[in-house]
Structures are given as C-alpha cells and as structure tokens.
CSV table of C-alpha atoms in Angstrom, one decimal:
chain,number,residue,atom,x,y,z
A,1408,UNK,CA,-46.8,22.9,-64.1
A,1409,UNK,CA,-50.0,22.1,-62.4
A,1410,UNK,CA,-49.4,18.4,-62.9
A,1411,UNK,CA,-45.7,18.4,-62.0
A,1412,UNK,CA,-46.2,16.8,-58.5
A,1413,UNK,CA,-48.3,14.1,-60.1
A,1414,UNK,CA,-45.5,13.2,-62.5
A,1415,UNK,CA,-43.0,13.2,-59.7
A,1416,UNK,CA,-45.2,11.0,-57.4
A,1417,UNK,CA,-46.0,8.5,-60.1
A,1418,UNK,CA,-42.3,8.2,-61.2
A,1419,UNK,CA,-41.2,7.5,-57.6
A,1420,UNK,CA,-43.8,4.7,-57.2
A,1421,UNK,CA,-43.1,2.9,-60.4
A,1422,UNK,CA,-40.6,0.5,-59.0
A,1423,UNK,CA,-42.8,-0.6,-56.1
A,1424,UNK,CA,-46.3,-0.7,-57.6
A,1425,UNK,CA,-47.0,-3.3,-60.3
A,1426,UNK,CA,-50.7,-2.1,-60.7
A,1427,UNK,CA,-49.5,1.5,-61.3
A,1428,UNK,CA,-47.0,0.4,-63.9
A,1429,UNK,CA,-49.6,-1.6,-65.7
A,1430,UNK,CA,-52.0,1.3,-65.7
A,1431,UNK,CA,-49.4,3.7,-67.0
A,1432,UNK,CA,-48.4,1.2,-69.8
A,1433,UNK,CA,-52.1,0.9,-70.8
A,1434,UNK,CA,-52.6,4.6,-70.9
A,1435,UNK,CA,-49.3,5.2,-72.9
A,1436,UNK,CA,-50.3,2.5,-75.4
A,1437,UNK,CA,-53.8,4.1,-75.8
A,1438,UNK,CA,-52.1,7.5,-76.4
A,1439,UNK,CA,-49.7,6.0,-79.0
A,1440,UNK,CA,-52.7,4.3,-80.7
A,1441,UNK,CA,-54.5,7.7,-80.7
A,1442,UNK,CA,-51.3,9.2,-82.3
A,1443,UNK,CA,-51.4,12.0,-79.6
A,1444,UNK,CA,-48.7,14.6,-80.2
A,1445,UNK,CA,-45.5,14.2,-78.2
A,1446,UNK,CA,-42.8,16.5,-77.0
A,1447,UNK,CA,-39.2,16.4,-78.2
A,1448,UNK,CA,-36.9,14.1,-76.2
A,1449,UNK,CA,-35.0,17.2,-74.9
A,1450,UNK,CA,-38.1,19.0,-73.8
A,1451,UNK,CA,-39.5,15.9,-72.1
A,1452,UNK,CA,-36.4,15.4,-70.0
A,1453,UNK,CA,-35.2,19.0,-69.4
A,1454,UNK,CA,-38.6,21.0,-69.2
A,1455,UNK,CA,-38.6,20.2,-65.4
A,1456,UNK,CA,-35.2,18.9,-64.5
A,1457,UNK,CA,-36.1,17.8,-61.0
A,1458,UNK,CA,-38.4,15.2,-62.4
A,1459,UNK,CA,-35.3,13.3,-63.6
A,1460,UNK,CA,-34.4,12.6,-60.0
A,1461,UNK,CA,-37.6,10.6,-59.5
A,1462,UNK,CA,-37.0,8.3,-62.4
A,1463,UNK,CA,-36.2,4.7,-61.4
A,1464,UNK,CA,-33.3,3.4,-63.5
A,1465,UNK,CA,-35.0,0.1,-63.9
A,1466,UNK,CA,-37.9,1.7,-65.7
A,1467,UNK,CA,-36.1,4.5,-67.6
A,1468,UNK,CA,-37.7,3.7,-70.9
A,1469,UNK,CA,-41.3,3.7,-69.4
A,1470,UNK,CA,-40.5,7.0,-67.6
A,1471,UNK,CA,-39.3,8.6,-70.8
A,1472,UNK,CA,-42.4,7.5,-72.6
A,1473,UNK,CA,-44.5,9.1,-69.8
A,1474,UNK,CA,-42.7,12.4,-69.8
A,1475,UNK,CA,-42.9,12.9,-73.6
A,1476,UNK,CA,-46.6,13.7,-73.3
A,1477,UNK,CA,-47.9,17.0,-72.2
A,1478,UNK,CA,-50.0,17.1,-69.1
A,1479,UNK,CA,-53.3,17.4,-70.9
A,1480,UNK,CA,-53.3,13.6,-71.3
A,1481,UNK,CA,-53.7,13.4,-67.5
A,1482,UNK,CA,-57.0,15.1,-67.3
A,1483,UNK,CA,-59.9,12.9,-68.7
A,1484,UNK,CA,-62.0,15.9,-69.8
A,1485,UNK,CA,-59.1,17.0,-72.0
A,1486,UNK,CA,-59.3,13.7,-73.8
A,1487,UNK,CA,-62.9,14.2,-74.7
A,1488,UNK,CA,-63.3,13.0,-78.3
A,1489,UNK,CA,-65.3,16.1,-79.4
A,1490,UNK,CA,-62.7,18.4,-77.9
A,1491,UNK,CA,-59.8,16.6,-79.6
A,1492,UNK,CA,-61.4,16.7,-82.9
A,1493,UNK,CA,-62.3,20.3,-82.6
A,1494,UNK,CA,-58.7,21.3,-81.7
A,1495,UNK,CA,-57.4,19.2,-84.6
A,1496,UNK,CA,-55.6,16.7,-82.4
A,1497,UNK,CA,-57.3,13.6,-83.8
A,1498,UNK,CA,-59.3,12.6,-86.9
A,1499,UNK,CA,-63.0,11.9,-86.7
A,1500,UNK,CA,-62.5,8.1,-87.0
A,1501,UNK,CA,-60.3,8.2,-83.9
A,1502,UNK,CA,-63.1,8.9,-81.6
A,1503,UNK,CA,-63.4,5.4,-80.2
A,1504,UNK,CA,-59.7,5.4,-79.4
A,1505,UNK,CA,-60.1,8.7,-77.6
A,1506,UNK,CA,-62.8,7.2,-75.4
A,1507,UNK,CA,-60.6,4.3,-74.7
A,1508,UNK,CA,-57.8,6.8,-73.7
A,1509,UNK,CA,-60.2,8.5,-71.4
A,1510,UNK,CA,-60.9,5.2,-69.7
A,1511,UNK,CA,-57.1,4.3,-69.3
A,1512,UNK,CA,-56.5,7.9,-67.9
A,1513,UNK,CA,-59.2,7.4,-65.2
A,1514,UNK,CA,-57.7,4.0,-64.4
A,1515,UNK,CA,-54.2,5.6,-64.0
A,1516,UNK,CA,-55.5,8.2,-61.7
A,1517,UNK,CA,-57.3,5.6,-59.6
A,1518,UNK,CA,-54.1,3.4,-59.3
A,1519,UNK,CA,-52.0,6.5,-58.5
A,1520,UNK,CA,-54.4,7.4,-55.7
A,1521,UNK,CA,-54.5,11.1,-56.7
A,1522,UNK,CA,-55.3,13.4,-59.6
A,1523,UNK,CA,-53.1,16.2,-61.0
A,1524,UNK,CA,-54.1,19.6,-59.7
A,1525,UNK,CA,-55.9,21.9,-62.0
A,1526,UNK,CA,-54.2,25.0,-60.5
A,1527,UNK,CA,-50.7,26.3,-60.6
A,1528,UNK,CA,-48.9,29.4,-59.3
A,1529,UNK,CA,-46.8,32.2,-60.6
A,1530,UNK,CA,-44.4,33.9,-58.1
A,1531,UNK,CA,-43.0,37.4,-58.8
A,1532,UNK,CA,-40.5,39.0,-56.4
A,1533,UNK,CA,-38.8,42.3,-56.3
A,1534,UNK,CA,-36.5,44.0,-53.9
A,1535,UNK,CA,-37.9,47.1,-52.2
A,1536,UNK,CA,-36.6,50.6,-53.1
A,1537,UNK,CA,-33.4,49.2,-54.7
A,1538,UNK,CA,-32.9,52.4,-56.6
A,1539,UNK,CA,-32.4,54.2,-53.3
A,1540,UNK,CA,-30.0,51.5,-52.0
A,1541,UNK,CA,-27.9,51.7,-55.2
A,1542,UNK,CA,-27.9,55.5,-54.9
A,1543,UNK,CA,-26.8,55.4,-51.3
A,1544,UNK,CA,-29.8,57.5,-50.1
A,1545,UNK,CA,-32.0,54.8,-48.5
A,1546,UNK,CA,-33.1,55.6,-44.9
A,1547,UNK,CA,-31.6,52.3,-43.7
A,1548,UNK,CA,-28.1,52.9,-45.1
A,1549,UNK,CA,-25.6,51.8,-42.4
A,1550,UNK,CA,-24.0,54.5,-40.3
A,1551,UNK,CA,-20.2,55.1,-40.3
A,1552,UNK,CA,-20.0,53.3,-36.9
A,1553,UNK,CA,-21.5,50.1,-38.4
A,1554,UNK,CA,-18.5,49.9,-40.8
A,1555,UNK,CA,-16.0,49.7,-37.8
A,1556,UNK,CA,-15.0,47.1,-35.4
A,1557,UNK,CA,-17.5,47.2,-32.4
A,1558,UNK,CA,-14.6,48.1,-30.1
A,1559,UNK,CA,-13.6,51.2,-32.0
A,1560,UNK,CA,-16.6,53.6,-31.8
A,1561,UNK,CA,-16.7,53.8,-28.0
A,1562,UNK,CA,-13.1,55.1,-28.0
A,1563,UNK,CA,-14.1,58.3,-29.7
A,1564,UNK,CA,-16.1,59.3,-26.6
A,1565,UNK,CA,-12.8,60.0,-24.8
A,1566,UNK,CA,-11.3,62.5,-27.3
A,1567,UNK,CA,-11.7,66.3,-26.7
A,1568,UNK,CA,-14.1,66.8,-29.7
A,1569,UNK,CA,-16.2,63.7,-28.9
A,1570,UNK,CA,-19.4,65.5,-29.9
A,1571,UNK,CA,-18.2,66.2,-33.4
A,1572,UNK,CA,-17.1,62.6,-33.8
A,1573,UNK,CA,-20.5,61.4,-32.5
A,1574,UNK,CA,-22.2,63.4,-35.4
A,1575,UNK,CA,-19.8,61.8,-37.9
A,1576,UNK,CA,-20.2,58.2,-36.6
A,1577,UNK,CA,-24.0,58.5,-36.8
A,1578,UNK,CA,-24.1,59.8,-40.4
A,1579,UNK,CA,-25.0,57.3,-43.1
A,1580,UNK,CA,-21.9,55.8,-44.6
A,1581,UNK,CA,-21.1,57.4,-48.0
A,1582,UNK,CA,-21.7,55.3,-51.1
A,1583,UNK,CA,-18.5,53.8,-52.3
A,1584,UNK,CA,-17.2,51.4,-54.9
A,1585,UNK,CA,-16.8,48.7,-52.3
A,1586,UNK,CA,-20.4,49.0,-51.1
A,1587,UNK,CA,-21.6,48.8,-54.7
A,1588,UNK,CA,-19.4,45.7,-55.2
A,1589,UNK,CA,-20.6,44.0,-52.1
A,1590,UNK,CA,-24.3,44.7,-52.9
A,1591,UNK,CA,-23.8,43.4,-56.5
A,1592,UNK,CA,-22.0,40.3,-55.2
A,1593,UNK,CA,-24.8,39.6,-52.7
A,1594,UNK,CA,-27.5,40.0,-55.3
A,1595,UNK,CA,-25.6,37.7,-57.7
A,1596,UNK,CA,-25.2,35.1,-55.0
A,1597,UNK,CA,-29.0,35.1,-54.4
A,1598,UNK,CA,-30.1,35.1,-58.0
A,1599,UNK,CA,-27.5,32.9,-59.6
A,1600,UNK,CA,-26.9,30.3,-56.9
A,1601,UNK,CA,-30.1,29.9,-54.9
A,1602,UNK,CA,-33.2,31.0,-56.9
A,1603,UNK,CA,-33.1,28.0,-59.3
A,1604,UNK,CA,-32.0,25.6,-56.6
A,1605,UNK,CA,-35.1,26.6,-54.5
A,1606,UNK,CA,-37.6,26.9,-57.3
A,1607,UNK,CA,-36.6,24.1,-59.6
A,1608,UNK,CA,-34.6,21.5,-57.5
A,1609,UNK,CA,-36.6,21.7,-54.3
A,1610,UNK,CA,-40.2,22.6,-55.5
A,1611,UNK,CA,-40.6,21.3,-59.1
A,1612,UNK,CA,-41.0,24.8,-60.5
A,1613,UNK,CA,-39.4,26.7,-63.4
A,1614,UNK,CA,-37.6,30.0,-63.3
A,1615,UNK,CA,-38.5,32.4,-66.1
A,1616,UNK,CA,-35.8,34.9,-65.1
A,1617,UNK,CA,-33.8,35.9,-62.0
A,1618,UNK,CA,-31.9,39.2,-62.2
A,1619,UNK,CA,-30.6,40.1,-58.8
A,1620,UNK,CA,-33.6,41.1,-56.7
A,1621,UNK,CA,-36.1,40.6,-59.5
A,1622,UNK,CA,-37.5,37.2,-60.3
A,1623,UNK,CA,-40.4,35.4,-62.0
A,1624,UNK,CA,-41.1,31.7,-61.7
A,1625,UNK,CA,-43.9,29.1,-62.3
A,1626,UNK,CA,-44.5,26.7,-59.5
A,1627,UNK,CA,-46.9,23.8,-58.6
A,1628,UNK,CA,-49.6,24.8,-56.1
A,1629,UNK,CA,-48.2,22.7,-53.3
A,1630,UNK,CA,-44.7,24.3,-53.5
A,1631,UNK,CA,-45.3,27.9,-53.9
A,1632,UNK,CA,-45.6,29.1,-50.3
A,1633,UNK,CA,-42.6,27.1,-49.1
A,1634,UNK,CA,-40.5,28.4,-52.1
A,1635,UNK,CA,-41.6,32.0,-51.5
A,1636,UNK,CA,-40.7,31.7,-47.8
A,1637,UNK,CA,-37.3,30.1,-48.4
A,1638,UNK,CA,-36.4,32.7,-51.0
A,1639,UNK,CA,-37.2,35.4,-48.6
A,1640,UNK,CA,-35.1,33.9,-45.8
A,1641,UNK,CA,-32.2,33.4,-48.2
A,1642,UNK,CA,-32.4,36.9,-49.4
A,1643,UNK,CA,-32.3,38.1,-45.8
A,1644,UNK,CA,-29.5,35.7,-44.8
A,1645,UNK,CA,-31.9,34.2,-42.3
A,1646,UNK,CA,-31.2,30.6,-43.3
A,1647,UNK,CA,-29.0,27.6,-42.9
A,1648,UNK,CA,-28.3,25.1,-45.6
A,1649,UNK,CA,-27.5,21.6,-44.4
A,1650,UNK,CA,-25.4,18.9,-46.0
A,1651,UNK,CA,-28.5,17.3,-47.6
A,1652,UNK,CA,-29.4,20.7,-49.2
A,1653,UNK,CA,-32.3,21.3,-46.8
A,1654,UNK,CA,-32.9,24.9,-46.2
A,1655,UNK,CA,-33.7,25.7,-42.5
A,1656,UNK,CA,-35.3,29.1,-42.1
A,1657,UNK,CA,-34.0,30.9,-39.0
A,1658,UNK,CA,-35.6,34.4,-38.7
A,1659,UNK,CA,-34.0,35.1,-35.3
A,1660,UNK,CA,-30.5,34.7,-36.9
A,1661,UNK,CA,-30.9,37.1,-39.7
A,1662,UNK,CA,-27.3,38.4,-40.1
A,1663,UNK,CA,-27.1,39.0,-43.8
A,1664,UNK,CA,-24.8,35.9,-44.2
A,1665,UNK,CA,-26.1,32.5,-45.4
A,1666,UNK,CA,-24.6,29.6,-43.3
A,1667,UNK,CA,-23.7,26.6,-45.5
A,1668,UNK,CA,-22.7,23.3,-44.0
A,1669,UNK,CA,-21.4,20.3,-45.8
A,1670,UNK,CA,-18.4,18.0,-46.4
A,1671,UNK,CA,-17.1,18.7,-43.0
A,1672,UNK,CA,-16.9,22.4,-43.8
A,1673,UNK,CA,-18.9,25.4,-42.8
A,1674,UNK,CA,-18.9,28.7,-44.7
A,1675,UNK,CA,-20.8,31.9,-44.9
A,1676,UNK,CA,-22.1,33.5,-48.0
A,1677,UNK,CA,-22.9,37.2,-48.4
A,1678,UNK,CA,-26.6,37.9,-49.0
A,1679,UNK,CA,-28.4,41.3,-49.3
A,1680,UNK,CA,-29.3,41.1,-45.7
A,1681,UNK,CA,-32.2,42.0,-43.3
A,1682,UNK,CA,-32.2,45.7,-44.1
A,1683,UNK,CA,-32.9,45.2,-47.8
A,1684,UNK,CA,-36.3,43.8,-47.9
A,1685,UNK,CA,-38.1,41.7,-50.6
A,1686,UNK,CA,-41.8,41.8,-51.6
A,1687,UNK,CA,-43.5,39.0,-53.5
A,1688,UNK,CA,-46.7,38.5,-55.3
A,1689,UNK,CA,-48.4,35.1,-56.0
A,1690,UNK,CA,-51.1,34.4,-58.5
A,1691,UNK,CA,-52.9,31.1,-58.3
A,1692,UNK,CA,-54.8,30.3,-61.5
A,1693,UNK,CA,-56.5,27.4,-63.3
A,1694,UNK,CA,-54.3,25.7,-65.8
A,1695,UNK,CA,-56.5,26.7,-68.7
A,1696,UNK,CA,-56.6,30.4,-67.7
A,1697,UNK,CA,-55.0,32.8,-70.4
A,1698,UNK,CA,-51.3,33.1,-69.6
A,1699,UNK,CA,-51.1,36.9,-70.2
A,1700,UNK,CA,-53.9,37.4,-67.6
A,1701,UNK,CA,-52.2,35.1,-65.2
A,1702,UNK,CA,-48.9,37.0,-65.5
A,1703,UNK,CA,-50.8,40.3,-65.0
A,1704,UNK,CA,-52.4,38.9,-61.8
A,1705,UNK,CA,-49.0,38.0,-60.4
A,1706,UNK,CA,-47.6,41.4,-61.2
A,1707,UNK,CA,-50.6,43.0,-59.6
A,1708,UNK,CA,-50.1,40.9,-56.5
A,1709,UNK,CA,-46.5,42.0,-56.3
A,1710,UNK,CA,-47.6,45.7,-56.7
A,1711,UNK,CA,-50.1,45.3,-53.9
A,1712,UNK,CA,-47.5,43.7,-51.6
A,1713,UNK,CA,-45.5,46.9,-51.9
A,1714,UNK,CA,-48.3,49.5,-52.0
A,1715,UNK,CA,-51.1,48.0,-49.9
A,1716,UNK,CA,-49.2,45.9,-47.5
A,1717,UNK,CA,-46.2,48.2,-46.9
A,1718,UNK,CA,-43.2,46.4,-48.5
A,1719,UNK,CA,-41.4,43.4,-47.0
A,1720,UNK,CA,-44.7,41.7,-47.7
A,1721,UNK,CA,-46.4,38.9,-49.5
A,1722,UNK,CA,-49.7,39.2,-51.4
A,1723,UNK,CA,-51.6,36.2,-52.9
A,1724,UNK,CA,-54.4,36.4,-55.4
A,1725,UNK,CA,-56.4,33.2,-56.2
A,1726,UNK,CA,-58.4,33.5,-59.5
A,1727,UNK,CA,-61.0,30.9,-58.9
A,1728,UNK,CA,-62.8,29.1,-61.7
A,1729,UNK,CA,-66.1,30.7,-60.6
A,1730,UNK,CA,-64.6,34.2,-61.5
A,1731,UNK,CA,-64.3,35.2,-57.9
A,1732,UNK,CA,-60.8,36.5,-56.8
A,1733,UNK,CA,-59.6,35.6,-53.3
A,1734,UNK,CA,-57.0,38.1,-52.2
A,1735,UNK,CA,-54.9,38.3,-49.0
A,1736,UNK,CA,-51.6,39.7,-47.9
A,1737,UNK,CA,-49.4,41.0,-45.1
A,1738,UNK,CA,-45.8,41.2,-43.9
A,1739,UNK,CA,-43.8,38.0,-44.0
A,1740,UNK,CA,-43.3,38.1,-40.2
A,1741,UNK,CA,-45.7,39.2,-37.5
A,1742,UNK,CA,-44.1,39.1,-34.1
A,1743,UNK,CA,-41.5,36.6,-35.5
A,1744,UNK,CA,-44.4,34.5,-36.7
A,1745,UNK,CA,-44.0,33.3,-40.3
A,1746,UNK,CA,-47.4,33.8,-41.9
A,1747,UNK,CA,-46.6,31.6,-44.9
A,1748,UNK,CA,-45.4,28.8,-42.6
A,1749,UNK,CA,-48.6,29.0,-40.5
A,1750,UNK,CA,-50.7,28.7,-43.7
A,1751,UNK,CA,-48.8,25.6,-44.6
A,1752,UNK,CA,-49.5,24.2,-41.2
A,1753,UNK,CA,-53.2,24.9,-41.5
A,1754,UNK,CA,-53.2,23.3,-44.9
A,1755,UNK,CA,-51.9,20.1,-43.3
A,1756,UNK,CA,-54.5,20.3,-40.6
A,1757,UNK,CA,-57.3,20.7,-43.2
A,1758,UNK,CA,-55.9,17.7,-45.1
A,1759,UNK,CA,-55.5,15.4,-42.0
A,1760,UNK,CA,-58.0,12.7,-41.4
A,1761,UNK,CA,-59.6,12.1,-37.9
A,1762,UNK,CA,-58.6,11.8,-35.2
A,1763,UNK,CA,-56.2,14.5,-36.5
A,1764,UNK,CA,-57.0,17.7,-38.3
A,1765,UNK,CA,-59.4,20.6,-38.5
A,1766,UNK,CA,-62.8,20.9,-40.1
A,1767,UNK,CA,-62.7,22.8,-43.5
A,1768,UNK,CA,-65.8,24.7,-42.3
A,1769,UNK,CA,-63.7,26.7,-39.8
A,1770,UNK,CA,-63.0,29.7,-42.1
A,1771,UNK,CA,-66.7,30.2,-42.8
A,1772,UNK,CA,-67.7,30.1,-39.2
A,1773,UNK,CA,-65.0,32.7,-38.4
A,1774,UNK,CA,-66.2,34.8,-41.4
A,1775,UNK,CA,-69.7,34.8,-39.9
A,1776,UNK,CA,-68.4,36.4,-36.6
A,1777,UNK,CA,-65.5,38.5,-38.0
A,1778,UNK,CA,-67.4,41.8,-38.5
A,1779,UNK,CA,-68.7,41.8,-35.0
A,1780,UNK,CA,-65.3,40.7,-33.5
A,1781,UNK,CA,-63.6,43.6,-35.2
A,1782,UNK,CA,-65.3,45.9,-32.8
A,1783,UNK,CA,-64.2,43.7,-29.9
A,1784,UNK,CA,-60.4,43.0,-30.4
A,1785,UNK,CA,-60.1,41.9,-26.8
A,1786,UNK,CA,-62.2,38.9,-27.6
A,1787,UNK,CA,-60.1,37.6,-30.5
A,1788,UNK,CA,-58.3,34.9,-28.6
A,1789,UNK,CA,-61.3,33.5,-26.7
A,1790,UNK,CA,-63.5,33.4,-29.8
A,1791,UNK,CA,-60.8,31.8,-31.9
A,1792,UNK,CA,-60.2,29.2,-29.2
A,1793,UNK,CA,-63.9,28.4,-29.0
A,1794,UNK,CA,-64.2,28.0,-32.8
A,1795,UNK,CA,-61.0,25.8,-33.0
A,1796,UNK,CA,-62.3,23.6,-30.2
A,1797,UNK,CA,-65.6,23.2,-32.0
A,1798,UNK,CA,-63.9,22.3,-35.4
A,1799,UNK,CA,-60.9,20.3,-34.3
A,1800,UNK,CA,-60.8,16.5,-34.4
A,1801,UNK,CA,-60.1,14.6,-31.2
A,1802,UNK,CA,-56.4,14.8,-31.6
A,1803,UNK,CA,-56.2,17.9,-33.6
A,1804,UNK,CA,-54.2,21.0,-33.0
A,1805,UNK,CA,-54.0,22.5,-29.5
A,1806,UNK,CA,-56.7,25.2,-29.3
A,1807,UNK,CA,-54.6,27.5,-27.0
A,1808,UNK,CA,-51.6,27.4,-29.2
A,1809,UNK,CA,-53.4,27.8,-32.6
A,1810,UNK,CA,-55.7,30.5,-31.2
A,1811,UNK,CA,-52.6,32.4,-29.9
A,1812,UNK,CA,-50.9,32.3,-33.3
A,1813,UNK,CA,-54.0,33.3,-35.2
A,1814,UNK,CA,-54.8,36.1,-32.8
A,1815,UNK,CA,-51.2,37.6,-33.3
A,1816,UNK,CA,-51.6,37.3,-37.1
A,1817,UNK,CA,-55.2,38.6,-37.2
A,1818,UNK,CA,-54.5,41.6,-35.0
A,1819,UNK,CA,-51.6,42.7,-37.3
A,1820,UNK,CA,-53.2,42.2,-40.7
A,1821,UNK,CA,-54.3,45.4,-42.6
A,1822,UNK,CA,-57.7,43.7,-43.2
A,1823,UNK,CA,-58.0,42.4,-39.7
A,1824,UNK,CA,-60.0,39.2,-39.1
A,1825,UNK,CA,-61.6,39.3,-42.5
A,1826,UNK,CA,-58.2,39.0,-44.0
A,1827,UNK,CA,-57.3,36.2,-41.7
A,1828,UNK,CA,-60.4,34.4,-43.0
A,1829,UNK,CA,-59.0,34.8,-46.5
A,1830,UNK,CA,-55.7,33.2,-45.3
A,1831,UNK,CA,-57.6,30.3,-43.8
A,1832,UNK,CA,-59.6,30.0,-47.1
A,1833,UNK,CA,-56.3,29.8,-48.9
A,1834,UNK,CA,-55.1,27.0,-46.7
A,1835,UNK,CA,-58.5,25.2,-47.2
A,1836,UNK,CA,-58.3,25.7,-51.0
A,1837,UNK,CA,-54.8,24.3,-51.2
A,1838,UNK,CA,-55.7,21.3,-49.0
A,1839,UNK,CA,-58.8,20.5,-51.0
A,1840,UNK,CA,-57.5,21.2,-54.6
A,1841,UNK,CA,-57.2,17.7,-55.9
A,1842,UNK,CA,-57.8,18.2,-59.6
A,1843,UNK,CA,-61.5,18.5,-59.8
A,1844,UNK,CA,-62.3,19.6,-63.3
C-alpha cells in the first residue's frame, strides 16, 4: 500500500522512458536470479485493481512481471543479504546476487526519479449516533412540516385552531417504514456504489469493508486526505460527479442528493444527507509497523474524532518512526473552510520549488510563538501574516489570503494554535515523505 503510487507512476512512464524500462528489466532479472518469492497471477493483477489502468498494452508482459513482486523489492534495505538470509528468503550462497539486486533497485529508483513511500494510512469512518437515527429519537429528526410541500405548512396558519397545528407541524416526524427504507437506501448507495470507487479507483487504496455508514480502508499516504474529504462530501450529498468521474466537492450545496452528470443525462441519487454526520479517524504508520497496532491507532483516531472533537470531525494520528505520535483533529468544516483541503494545499506549497512555495520551517517558527499568541487571539492574523511573508518564496502563496484561512482554522480548533501547528506539521510530513528508510 505504501508503494502503490510508485507502481502506478512507473507503469505510466514505461512507454515513454527507455532508461526506466531498462532499469526495471535489470531489476526484475536480478530478482529472478535471486529466486525471490512472487505473488500469484491473480493477486498481482487484482490486489490493487486501479494499477491495471496504468499498464501500457505495449508492455503488458513487463508490467505483469513487475506486479508479481511484493513491494519489499523496491526498498534497498529490504534486499540486504543478511536480512534475506535471516528471514529464510535466500540461501547463504545467494548473497552476491542479493547485493546485485540492491544495486539494480537503487538504479530503478534513480531512473524513476522517486522512491516509494515508507508510510501508508488506514482510514476508519463511522456515522454519528446512527442508533438514534434508526430509532427515530435523534434531535435532528425532521419535523412534520419538512415532509410537506413548502407551500402547505403556511396554509395551516389560517385555520381556527392554528396554534394546535403549529405544535403538530413542529414535532419530529414519527419513525415509519418509509423513513427506514429511505435511510437504508441512502446508506446502501454510499457504501456499495461510492466507497470503493473513491478509495480504490480514484486513490489507489483498498477497502477492507464498507457496511452502510461504517468503513475501513487502507490508502497510500498521498491519497488519504482527498479520499476522506470526498467520502464525507458524498455522504452528505455535497458533491457533483462529472462525466469523467471526477468528484467535485460543493459544501454550499449540501442537499442530501448527489448530482451525477454523464452521457447527456443528469440524475440525483439519495445520500444520508447533511443532518446525519460522519466522523473519521486516520492512522499514518510506517510500512513495517505491526498491523494490529496500526488498526488500533486508526480506531483510536475515529474514537477521538467523536469524543474529543465533537463528532462530524476528522482526527489524524501519525505514528512516527521515532516513537513520537503526532495528533491533530477538528471539524471537517470551519466557517465553510475545508480543513483537509487546506492541508493538501499546504502540502503542495511545502513541496513547491522556488520561486513558488513555503519554507518547511514555518510550522516550527509558529510553534515557538504559539503559547504566547494563545493569550492574544487578536494578534493571530498579523502574526501569521508576518511568519508567512518571512517563509514564502518570491512567488509563494498570498500572505493575506493564507493568514486569513489559517486564522479561521486556528481560532476554531480545540487545541488552538498548537493544534494548527500539528496540522502544518502533517502537511510538511506528507510533503517530505519520500521513502527515506
């Protein structure tokens, strides 16, 4: 999972880059000479179905040879002769071949112009208070008037017992078979039609299970925030799907119906809607981290999203190789500002080369001033603007615009500016994570 984007990018470049093809051939030949274990044909092609879309038909055989090896063969340290012998992968007399495979691996990474990430993400989502919704006792249950045509409720104000009707119209609508049916249909639409499409087709992930409002998936590091944001928007019906399958998030149009456009047709699909909220937890872990502990971290993040950050929220926990845990969270939207989207934009700024971009030292300089600034909230904007101007490249982001967004987010986060620092550190981490082992 950590290496999925690397596989995808290499496969897309095969047709146009002779040096990359030669480097891949050399590495595959070295692995075959090493008698390195391979996956079954079915597992190689169907483990991550989206990879098949990147395979150039002119190099189908080479691509299939590439995919039949597990991702360990893309990390030079995992091809260390002593390690391979200790784990029973090779015989003692194969050590020279292992050293050669290490060399061909490094050459492949050089020709690819990148290394596979050493981190991946686990995304866990769960609808908030679904038991209350299904029992018809949630505080946001629609009133009787909401079930009528908008022109009907005002007419009751003209009858002689208008006050009695006003009480009735403002009572929660009683739970009925039709409400249960519609809610079940909306949850099915979300989980059966859209979860896999977002996670697997759009972001190279793998769904473990999707049962209505409850979902667990593995995702590459670079796709987890966009996937989480898109799933939240789809769940709320705050999205539009274009003819090319691109999902456009539209928080201002959260109607509970997903707009789907294609083949000269336009339709609307029922979703759970904006009143039924979704909380998500993300664990970002090293690819060698124990899987049971990684799953526990994702579940803990989901729990914190509900209990610490007040539901309709996202919590991210990064389990760094040093043993330190970086944690941050908050509501999906702050004054209609999408927090996950802003983190993605910051990641892009940290990745950009001069004259674009931001210095990666920005989070640390903000952290140095955060405790003092918490006592002076009226200075948030001016301080953030000053720090951004100091850390931006010549043609970097507009200081006023970025300072405004960060001030809005930082003022609303439970942990204040210190939590904003953690979001910035997350953006920095995701920008810099390039497979350093």
